[in-house]
């Protein structure tokens, strides 16, 4: 009962207003404000700052700078074997497997459509009967997103939407959660064919930003974003980041990869998650 109340309460929350307020708080540079925020966050969520390039919280200009902190390269070795796909993020694998009848599993008893997620019928057709994996990023996690496999960026589409919290409770109760929240869909051409990376926003997520944009993306309607010409990113290269939490979905076409059954649910960026079956180029 409490879980349902928590989930349903989010329908009446002023989601975008709360998110804007939190984003502004995260930009405050007043030392006693931002230092207390960061100290409290680190203590509550047990963040391991030994992995961070900047270990002293007082050296971060703002809370947001702390949240999108860089890690020491030695903390996340990347599996560079060309036959492997690696995790794009630090987080938990929430769901994954084959896309059946154009449906992706959200939680037990809940699924959502591929076309609703991508908001584009032609793009969705590329992944019919394909493969997907959903990664949940907890507040304590590293929040930068990296390339799981080398590829050329073909398009980037911003889709506005709600900002429901994303967690186990909301995934089990709120229908079409990932297809209702705001999101950024990036389509790549790889030697395996098409690959999509979807960054999903959530309550108090201050923004989603890519390496080629100079500010977080935010529009009131679906937008095809301007992208650099011939942008090729290698496996492990940084793609973008979340300013506070959420979810990443990774999609491949049919009969291209095999998910590694030994992959742990809790995973680090750079770890092997799948093996390629074919190469189309």
XYZ file of C-alpha atoms in Angstrom, residues 34-276:
243
model
C 27.721 23.531 -1.358
C 30.186 21.912 1.089
C 27.384 20.924 3.466
C 25.328 19.598 0.567
C 28.193 17.478 -0.698
C 29.228 16.234 2.751
C 25.646 15.207 3.546
C 25.227 13.486 0.187
C 28.505 11.573 0.515
C 27.617 10.419 4.031
C 24.022 9.425 3.265
C 24.739 7.582 0.011
C 28.186 6.291 1.042
C 29.959 7.672 -2.009
C 33.496 6.364 -2.473
C 35.549 9.496 -3.087
C 38.784 7.502 -3.218
C 37.841 6.759 -6.841
C 37.382 10.417 -7.751
C 40.037 12.588 -9.379
C 39.137 15.247 -6.777
C 38.825 13.571 -3.387
C 38.410 16.697 -1.234
C 34.767 17.828 -1.403
C 35.715 21.438 -0.655
C 37.538 21.601 -4.000
C 34.355 21.204 -6.048
C 32.977 24.599 -7.205
C 29.337 23.415 -6.827
C 27.299 20.349 -5.912
C 26.671 19.710 -9.620
C 30.421 19.636 -10.276
C 30.743 17.025 -7.550
C 27.891 14.990 -8.974
C 29.444 14.783 -12.444
C 32.890 14.105 -10.965
C 35.538 12.358 -13.020
C 37.037 9.074 -11.832
C 40.681 8.100 -11.812
C 41.365 6.184 -15.056
C 42.806 3.238 -13.119
C 39.486 2.749 -11.313
C 37.603 1.754 -14.482
C 39.745 -0.347 -16.828
C 38.014 -0.810 -20.173
C 37.839 -4.206 -21.861
C 39.142 -3.246 -25.313
C 38.641 -6.669 -26.934
C 36.896 -5.837 -30.250
C 34.499 -8.744 -29.861
C 33.057 -7.472 -26.560
C 30.431 -4.866 -25.706
C 31.049 -3.085 -22.387
C 28.786 -1.389 -19.884
C 28.240 2.305 -20.691
C 27.721 3.255 -17.040
C 28.186 2.431 -13.389
C 24.882 1.096 -12.121
C 22.550 -1.855 -11.804
C 21.208 -3.931 -14.677
C 17.465 -3.672 -14.092
C 16.197 -5.623 -17.119
C 17.472 -6.963 -20.399
C 17.226 -9.575 -23.113
C 15.371 -9.894 -26.399
C 12.847 -7.368 -27.668
C 9.756 -9.530 -28.214
C 6.810 -8.302 -30.288
C 8.354 -4.832 -30.073
C 7.964 -4.821 -26.296
C 10.653 -4.235 -23.653
C 10.231 -5.447 -20.098
C 10.062 -2.656 -17.518
C 9.358 -4.785 -14.447
C 7.427 -7.953 -13.682
C 3.997 -7.520 -15.248
C 4.916 -4.267 -17.031
C 6.276 -3.730 -20.518
C 6.451 -0.783 -22.909
C 6.695 -0.447 -26.670
C 9.845 0.165 -28.637
C 8.161 2.823 -30.760
C 6.884 4.693 -27.680
C 10.405 4.743 -26.227
C 12.090 6.010 -29.390
C 9.151 8.154 -30.624
C 10.065 7.292 -34.210
C 8.629 4.376 -36.187
C 11.556 4.063 -38.626
C 14.121 4.052 -35.834
C 12.068 1.523 -33.866
C 11.977 -0.767 -36.927
C 15.780 -1.051 -36.796
C 15.541 -2.796 -33.425
C 12.552 -5.091 -33.964
C 13.368 -8.497 -32.437
C 16.654 -7.024 -31.291
C 18.393 -6.891 -27.923
C 18.231 -4.426 -25.037
C 19.542 -3.803 -21.556
C 18.363 -1.266 -18.957
C 20.828 0.278 -16.506
C 19.678 2.108 -13.378
C 22.045 4.731 -11.960
C 21.664 5.201 -8.209
C 22.524 8.575 -6.619
C 25.874 7.250 -5.337
C 27.001 6.077 -8.775
C 29.356 7.763 -11.224
C 27.025 9.601 -13.627
C 28.936 9.919 -16.852
C 27.872 7.815 -19.854
C 30.407 6.158 -22.152
C 30.381 4.297 -25.443
C 29.745 0.552 -25.042
C 30.996 -0.120 -28.573
C 32.659 2.039 -31.223
C 30.343 3.831 -33.618
C 29.451 6.878 -35.702
C 26.717 9.181 -34.424
C 23.804 9.339 -36.881
C 21.190 11.297 -34.940
C 20.210 12.639 -31.540
C 16.565 13.209 -30.633
C 15.293 14.981 -27.524
C 11.843 13.846 -26.369
C 10.159 15.911 -23.627
C 8.028 14.186 -21.037
C 7.227 13.653 -17.389
C 9.837 13.415 -14.636
C 8.700 10.511 -12.506
C 11.278 9.124 -10.095
C 12.964 6.054 -11.520
C 13.446 3.218 -9.053
C 12.208 -0.299 -8.348
C 8.903 0.930 -6.879
C 7.957 3.245 -9.749
C 9.072 0.685 -12.355
C 6.674 -1.848 -10.844
C 3.702 0.526 -10.598
C 3.840 3.373 -13.156
C 3.011 2.114 -16.684
C 5.359 3.011 -19.565
C 7.718 4.761 -17.169
C 10.715 5.041 -19.497
C 8.530 5.978 -22.468
C 6.812 8.762 -20.478
C 9.802 10.488 -18.899
C 11.889 12.960 -20.874
C 14.742 11.310 -22.728
C 17.539 11.689 -25.227
C 17.792 9.058 -27.988
C 21.145 8.729 -29.745
C 21.478 6.484 -32.796
C 24.849 5.111 -33.912
C 26.138 3.144 -36.874
C 28.506 0.364 -35.763
C 30.085 -2.690 -37.313
C 27.180 -4.586 -35.738
C 24.611 -2.364 -37.427
C 22.470 0.166 -35.546
C 22.987 0.832 -31.839
C 20.857 3.161 -29.732
C 21.669 4.707 -26.374
C 18.724 6.279 -24.542
C 19.320 8.574 -21.564
C 16.141 8.827 -19.468
C 15.518 11.766 -17.147
C 13.785 11.625 -13.765
C 12.601 13.764 -10.859
C 15.299 16.274 -9.805
C 17.522 15.286 -12.734
C 18.958 18.690 -13.529
C 19.697 17.863 -17.133
C 21.201 15.531 -19.685
C 24.216 16.779 -21.567
C 26.379 15.359 -24.338
C 30.008 16.054 -25.179
C 29.048 18.135 -28.221
C 26.538 20.420 -26.445
C 27.523 23.350 -24.246
C 24.443 23.137 -21.997
C 21.879 20.571 -20.826
C 19.248 19.831 -23.459
C 15.689 21.002 -22.693
C 12.808 21.704 -25.113
C 9.004 21.674 -24.992
C 8.588 19.505 -28.109
C 10.418 16.659 -29.840
C 13.618 18.019 -31.388
C 16.132 16.532 -33.794
C 19.342 18.003 -32.399
C 22.213 19.383 -34.424
C 25.132 16.961 -34.292
C 28.757 17.245 -35.415
C 29.569 15.921 -38.882
C 31.243 12.489 -38.921
C 31.497 12.186 -35.140
C 33.033 8.771 -34.444
C 33.407 7.656 -30.837
C 35.439 4.675 -29.736
C 34.517 2.140 -27.104
C 34.999 3.749 -23.685
C 34.877 7.356 -24.949
C 32.708 9.689 -22.918
C 29.327 10.409 -24.506
C 27.598 12.631 -21.944
C 26.355 12.831 -18.390
C 23.376 13.238 -16.081
C 23.217 16.070 -13.565
C 21.629 13.788 -10.962
C 20.372 10.329 -11.650
C 18.404 8.053 -13.759
C 18.503 5.379 -16.404
C 20.235 4.360 -19.620
C 18.854 1.895 -22.152
C 21.121 0.199 -24.689
C 19.659 -1.331 -27.879
C 21.093 -3.485 -30.678
C 19.535 -5.036 -33.748
C 18.548 -8.724 -34.011
C 21.151 -11.500 -34.026
C 24.090 -9.182 -33.422
C 25.138 -9.817 -29.818
C 24.882 -12.366 -27.051
C 24.481 -11.039 -23.502
C 26.994 -12.484 -21.071
C 25.003 -14.591 -18.553
C 27.785 -14.161 -15.970
C 27.545 -10.359 -15.914
C 26.805 -9.201 -12.341
C 23.696 -7.055 -11.811
C 25.807 -4.371 -10.147
C 28.291 -3.269 -12.766
C 30.975 -0.708 -13.555
C 31.512 1.204 -16.757
C 33.982 -0.647 -19.006
C 33.082 -4.182 -17.873
C 32.142 -6.755 -20.503
C 28.384 -7.272 -20.840
C 28.016 -8.954 -24.252
C 29.852 -10.651 -27.114
C 29.245 -9.784 -30.746
